[in-house]
Amino acid sequence: MTRATEAAAFFGITATIYLALLFQWIPIPLPETVQEFTLPVLPWWALVSFGAYSLGNIGYHVMTFRDCPEAYHELQTQIAQAQNDLRSKGISI
Amino acid sequence: MASGQDKLVGASLLTFSTVVFVYYTLWAIVMTYFLHAYFPPREYAIRIPCVLLVFGLTVILSFLSMIMIKSKKKVEKKAA
């Protein structure tokens, strides 16, 4: 199953369950507070927490990004070598 | 490790998103009578994300449409 199909299936199933509970198509008695207060708010809560999770994920990875100074210096010397090489062959950089 | 400034930016993003998540969860779902002093009325828990979503989508889509119009004009100019 491709990623897109998997995501669509997950989304469809959660949406169906949520709508079934919200409009009481299934005769499952939920507690009063859950039915009246929690269920209508859940999609917005899911959206906000998805945004917060994305932002937090980005922040976490920015925070723990591993620099590699040796690779940086090696790359710099290689760039300098390439520039000198090309300059000696007459191409202006 | 990432540079000091990068770490600061990352950490601030992380704490901001955690605070937003906890605050919004308490506000929209867990609201009990102890907490009524610290939160605005509960309708705003729906209205604020709704307004932000509408504004955000408007900005993004109008930006996209401006770019599409500009690129179409460029193509027409080149063909002419």
mmCIF file of C-alpha atoms in Angstrom:
data_model
loop_
_atom_site.group_PDB
_atom_site.id
_atom_site.type_symbol
_atom_site.label_atom_id
_atom_site.label_comp_id
_atom_site.label_asym_id
_atom_site.label_seq_id
_atom_site.Cartn_x
_atom_site.Cartn_y
_atom_site.Cartn_z
ATOM 1 C CA MET A 1 0.000 0.000 0.000
ATOM 2 C CA THR A 2 1.439 3.376 -0.919
ATOM 3 C CA ARG A 3 1.889 6.113 1.606
ATOM 4 C CA ALA A 4 -0.918 8.144 0.076
ATOM 5 C CA THR A 5 -3.362 5.240 0.230
ATOM 6 C CA GLU A 6 -2.352 4.507 3.788
ATOM 7 C CA ALA A 7 -2.836 8.113 4.854
ATOM 8 C CA ALA A 8 -6.173 8.347 3.043
ATOM 9 C CA ALA A 9 -7.373 5.107 4.642
ATOM 10 C CA PHE A 10 -6.377 6.247 8.118
ATOM 11 C CA PHE A 11 -8.014 9.615 7.612
ATOM 12 C CA GLY A 12 -11.189 8.065 6.193
ATOM 13 C CA ILE A 13 -11.549 5.584 9.035
ATOM 14 C CA THR A 14 -11.028 8.185 11.760
ATOM 15 C CA ALA A 15 -13.457 10.526 10.013
ATOM 16 C CA THR A 16 -16.120 7.820 9.785
ATOM 17 C CA ILE A 17 -15.769 6.836 13.434
ATOM 18 C CA TYR A 18 -15.834 10.462 14.517
ATOM 19 C CA LEU A 19 -18.946 11.302 12.468
ATOM 20 C CA ALA A 20 -20.670 8.143 13.657
ATOM 21 C CA LEU A 21 -20.067 9.124 17.258
ATOM 22 C CA LEU A 22 -20.936 12.771 16.704
ATOM 23 C CA PHE A 23 -24.269 12.240 14.977
ATOM 24 C CA GLN A 24 -25.069 9.212 17.102
ATOM 25 C CA TRP A 25 -25.594 6.822 14.256
ATOM 26 C CA ILE A 26 -24.367 4.072 16.570
ATOM 27 C CA PRO A 27 -26.471 3.670 19.736
ATOM 28 C CA ILE A 28 -23.476 3.841 22.072
ATOM 29 C CA PRO A 29 -24.254 5.955 25.143
ATOM 30 C CA LEU A 30 -21.335 8.259 25.875
ATOM 31 C CA PRO A 31 -21.044 10.378 29.015
ATOM 32 C CA GLU A 32 -22.878 13.683 28.746
ATOM 33 C CA THR A 33 -19.807 15.931 28.937
ATOM 34 C CA VAL A 34 -17.983 13.918 26.277
ATOM 35 C CA GLN A 35 -20.881 14.032 23.854
ATOM 36 C CA GLU A 36 -21.726 17.696 24.297
ATOM 37 C CA PHE A 37 -18.372 19.320 24.970
ATOM 38 C CA THR A 38 -15.531 17.161 23.783
ATOM 39 C CA LEU A 39 -16.666 15.620 20.513
ATOM 40 C CA PRO A 40 -17.535 18.819 18.619
ATOM 41 C CA VAL A 41 -14.162 20.315 19.496
ATOM 42 C CA LEU A 42 -12.003 17.328 18.533
ATOM 43 C CA PRO A 43 -11.272 18.246 14.867
ATOM 44 C CA TRP A 44 -10.038 21.707 15.851
ATOM 45 C CA TRP A 45 -8.007 20.212 18.651
ATOM 46 C CA ALA A 46 -6.499 17.701 16.213
ATOM 47 C CA LEU A 47 -5.608 20.503 13.789
ATOM 48 C CA VAL A 48 -3.990 22.655 16.467
ATOM 49 C CA SER A 49 -2.054 19.764 17.939
ATOM 50 C CA PHE A 50 -0.882 18.744 14.459
ATOM 51 C CA GLY A 51 0.415 22.292 13.932
ATOM 52 C CA ALA A 52 2.070 22.283 17.344
ATOM 53 C CA TYR A 53 3.627 18.871 16.674
ATOM 54 C CA SER A 54 5.018 19.996 13.312
ATOM 55 C CA LEU A 55 6.481 23.153 14.790
ATOM 56 C CA GLY A 56 7.947 21.288 17.735
ATOM 57 C CA ASN A 57 9.459 18.674 15.443
ATOM 58 C CA ILE A 58 11.166 21.352 13.392
ATOM 59 C CA GLY A 59 12.436 23.073 16.535
ATOM 60 C CA TYR A 60 13.736 19.827 17.962
ATOM 61 C CA HIS A 61 15.622 18.926 14.816
ATOM 62 C CA VAL A 62 17.046 22.441 14.481
ATOM 63 C CA MET A 63 18.225 22.150 18.074
ATOM 64 C CA THR A 64 19.884 18.753 17.701
ATOM 65 C CA PHE A 65 21.342 19.209 14.241
ATOM 66 C CA ARG A 66 24.843 17.801 14.150
ATOM 67 C CA ASP A 67 27.472 19.949 12.520
ATOM 68 C CA CYS A 68 30.567 18.216 11.183
ATOM 69 C CA PRO A 69 33.431 20.716 11.248
ATOM 70 C CA GLU A 70 35.939 18.334 9.648
ATOM 71 C CA ALA A 71 33.723 17.878 6.621
ATOM 72 C CA TYR A 72 33.292 21.654 6.439
ATOM 73 C CA HIS A 73 37.059 22.286 6.411
ATOM 74 C CA GLU A 74 37.664 19.490 3.950
ATOM 75 C CA LEU A 75 35.018 20.924 1.659
ATOM 76 C CA GLN A 76 36.547 24.392 1.915
ATOM 77 C CA THR A 77 40.001 23.114 0.925
ATOM 78 C CA GLN A 78 38.494 21.192 -1.969
ATOM 79 C CA ILE A 79 36.695 24.313 -3.179
ATOM 80 C CA ALA A 80 39.923 26.321 -2.961
ATOM 81 C CA GLN A 81 41.814 23.624 -4.856
ATOM 82 C CA ALA A 82 39.175 23.510 -7.576
ATOM 83 C CA GLN A 83 39.218 27.294 -7.899
ATOM 84 C CA ASN A 84 43.019 27.389 -8.204
ATOM 85 C CA ASP A 85 42.938 24.584 -10.700
ATOM 86 C CA LEU A 86 40.383 26.309 -12.901
ATOM 87 C CA ARG A 87 42.149 29.659 -12.612
ATOM 88 C CA SER A 88 45.404 28.103 -13.745
ATOM 89 C CA LYS A 89 43.606 26.784 -16.801
ATOM 90 C CA GLY A 90 42.439 30.261 -17.659
ATOM 91 C CA ILE A 91 38.811 30.260 -16.534
ATOM 92 C CA SER A 92 38.024 33.301 -14.421
ATOM 93 C CA ILE A 93 36.155 32.682 -11.204
ATOM 94 C CA MET B 1 26.295 20.219 17.583
ATOM 95 C CA ALA B 2 24.333 23.071 16.050
ATOM 96 C CA SER B 3 25.568 26.585 16.713
ATOM 97 C CA GLY B 4 24.414 28.427 19.825
ATOM 98 C CA GLN B 5 21.966 30.620 18.025
ATOM 99 C CA ASP B 6 20.456 27.677 16.155
ATOM 100 C CA LYS B 7 20.017 25.818 19.402
ATOM 101 C CA LEU B 8 18.262 28.812 20.893
ATOM 102 C CA VAL B 9 15.875 29.115 17.967
ATOM 103 C CA GLY B 10 15.124 25.406 18.022
ATOM 104 C CA ALA B 11 14.571 25.317 21.759
ATOM 105 C CA SER B 12 12.287 28.340 21.660
ATOM 106 C CA LEU B 13 10.212 26.807 18.858
ATOM 107 C CA LEU B 14 9.951 23.577 20.822
ATOM 108 C CA THR B 15 8.864 25.233 24.071
ATOM 109 C CA PHE B 16 6.441 27.512 22.254
ATOM 110 C CA SER B 17 4.743 24.608 20.517
ATOM 111 C CA THR B 18 4.567 22.598 23.754
ATOM 112 C CA VAL B 19 3.019 25.541 25.600
ATOM 113 C CA VAL B 20 0.522 26.075 22.787
ATOM 114 C CA PHE B 21 -0.408 22.389 22.804
ATOM 115 C CA VAL B 22 -0.895 22.140 26.568
ATOM 116 C CA TYR B 23 -2.792 25.422 26.792
ATOM 117 C CA TYR B 24 -5.068 24.550 23.910
ATOM 118 C CA THR B 25 -5.748 21.043 25.224
ATOM 119 C CA LEU B 26 -6.718 22.416 28.616
ATOM 120 C CA TRP B 27 -8.810 25.118 27.036
ATOM 121 C CA ALA B 28 -10.741 23.080 24.488
ATOM 122 C CA ILE B 29 -11.106 19.731 26.218
ATOM 123 C CA VAL B 30 -10.264 19.652 29.900
ATOM 124 C CA MET B 31 -11.861 22.944 30.992
ATOM 125 C CA THR B 32 -12.772 22.596 34.693
ATOM 126 C CA TYR B 33 -14.070 25.158 37.141
ATOM 127 C CA PHE B 34 -10.660 25.675 38.742
ATOM 128 C CA LEU B 35 -9.304 27.104 35.522
ATOM 129 C CA HIS B 36 -12.026 29.463 34.402
ATOM 130 C CA ALA B 37 -10.057 32.506 35.525
ATOM 131 C CA TYR B 38 -7.068 31.740 33.314
ATOM 132 C CA PHE B 39 -8.751 31.148 29.984
ATOM 133 C CA PRO B 40 -10.936 33.238 27.695
ATOM 134 C CA PRO B 41 -14.459 31.918 27.048
ATOM 135 C CA ARG B 42 -14.489 28.576 25.342
ATOM 136 C CA GLU B 43 -16.028 29.753 22.069
ATOM 137 C CA TYR B 44 -12.807 31.552 21.326
ATOM 138 C CA ALA B 45 -11.019 28.209 21.368
ATOM 139 C CA ILE B 46 -12.830 27.529 18.105
ATOM 140 C CA ARG B 47 -12.958 31.021 16.701
ATOM 141 C CA ILE B 48 -9.254 31.838 17.003
ATOM 142 C CA PRO B 49 -7.924 28.802 15.071
ATOM 143 C CA CYS B 50 -10.719 29.280 12.540
ATOM 144 C CA VAL B 51 -9.785 32.911 11.910
ATOM 145 C CA LEU B 52 -6.082 32.090 11.769
ATOM 146 C CA LEU B 53 -6.768 29.293 9.316
ATOM 147 C CA VAL B 54 -8.832 31.535 7.037
ATOM 148 C CA PHE B 55 -6.233 34.303 7.114
ATOM 149 C CA GLY B 56 -3.346 31.908 6.608
ATOM 150 C CA LEU B 57 -4.985 30.178 3.666
ATOM 151 C CA THR B 58 -5.903 33.543 2.114
ATOM 152 C CA VAL B 59 -2.331 34.787 2.331
ATOM 153 C CA ILE B 60 -0.807 31.583 0.986
ATOM 154 C CA LEU B 61 -3.260 31.118 -1.869
ATOM 155 C CA SER B 62 -3.148 34.762 -2.980
ATOM 156 C CA PHE B 63 0.644 34.593 -2.990
ATOM 157 C CA LEU B 64 0.423 31.445 -5.093
ATOM 158 C CA SER B 65 -2.054 33.035 -7.509
ATOM 159 C CA MET B 66 0.135 36.144 -7.914
ATOM 160 C CA ILE B 67 3.075 33.952 -8.828
ATOM 161 C CA MET B 68 1.009 31.968 -11.296
ATOM 162 C CA ILE B 69 -0.275 35.145 -12.967
ATOM 163 C CA LYS B 70 3.226 36.586 -13.202
ATOM 164 C CA SER B 71 4.662 33.449 -14.710
ATOM 165 C CA LYS B 72 1.853 33.268 -17.261
ATOM 166 C CA LYS B 73 2.536 36.890 -18.256
ATOM 167 C CA LYS B 74 6.190 36.060 -18.689
ATOM 168 C CA VAL B 75 5.357 33.137 -20.952
ATOM 169 C CA GLU B 76 3.027 35.308 -23.052
ATOM 170 C CA LYS B 77 5.674 38.027 -23.310
ATOM 171 C CA LYS B 78 8.251 35.553 -24.532
ATOM 172 C CA ALA B 79 5.878 34.082 -27.098
ATOM 173 C CA ALA B 80 4.950 37.513 -28.425
#
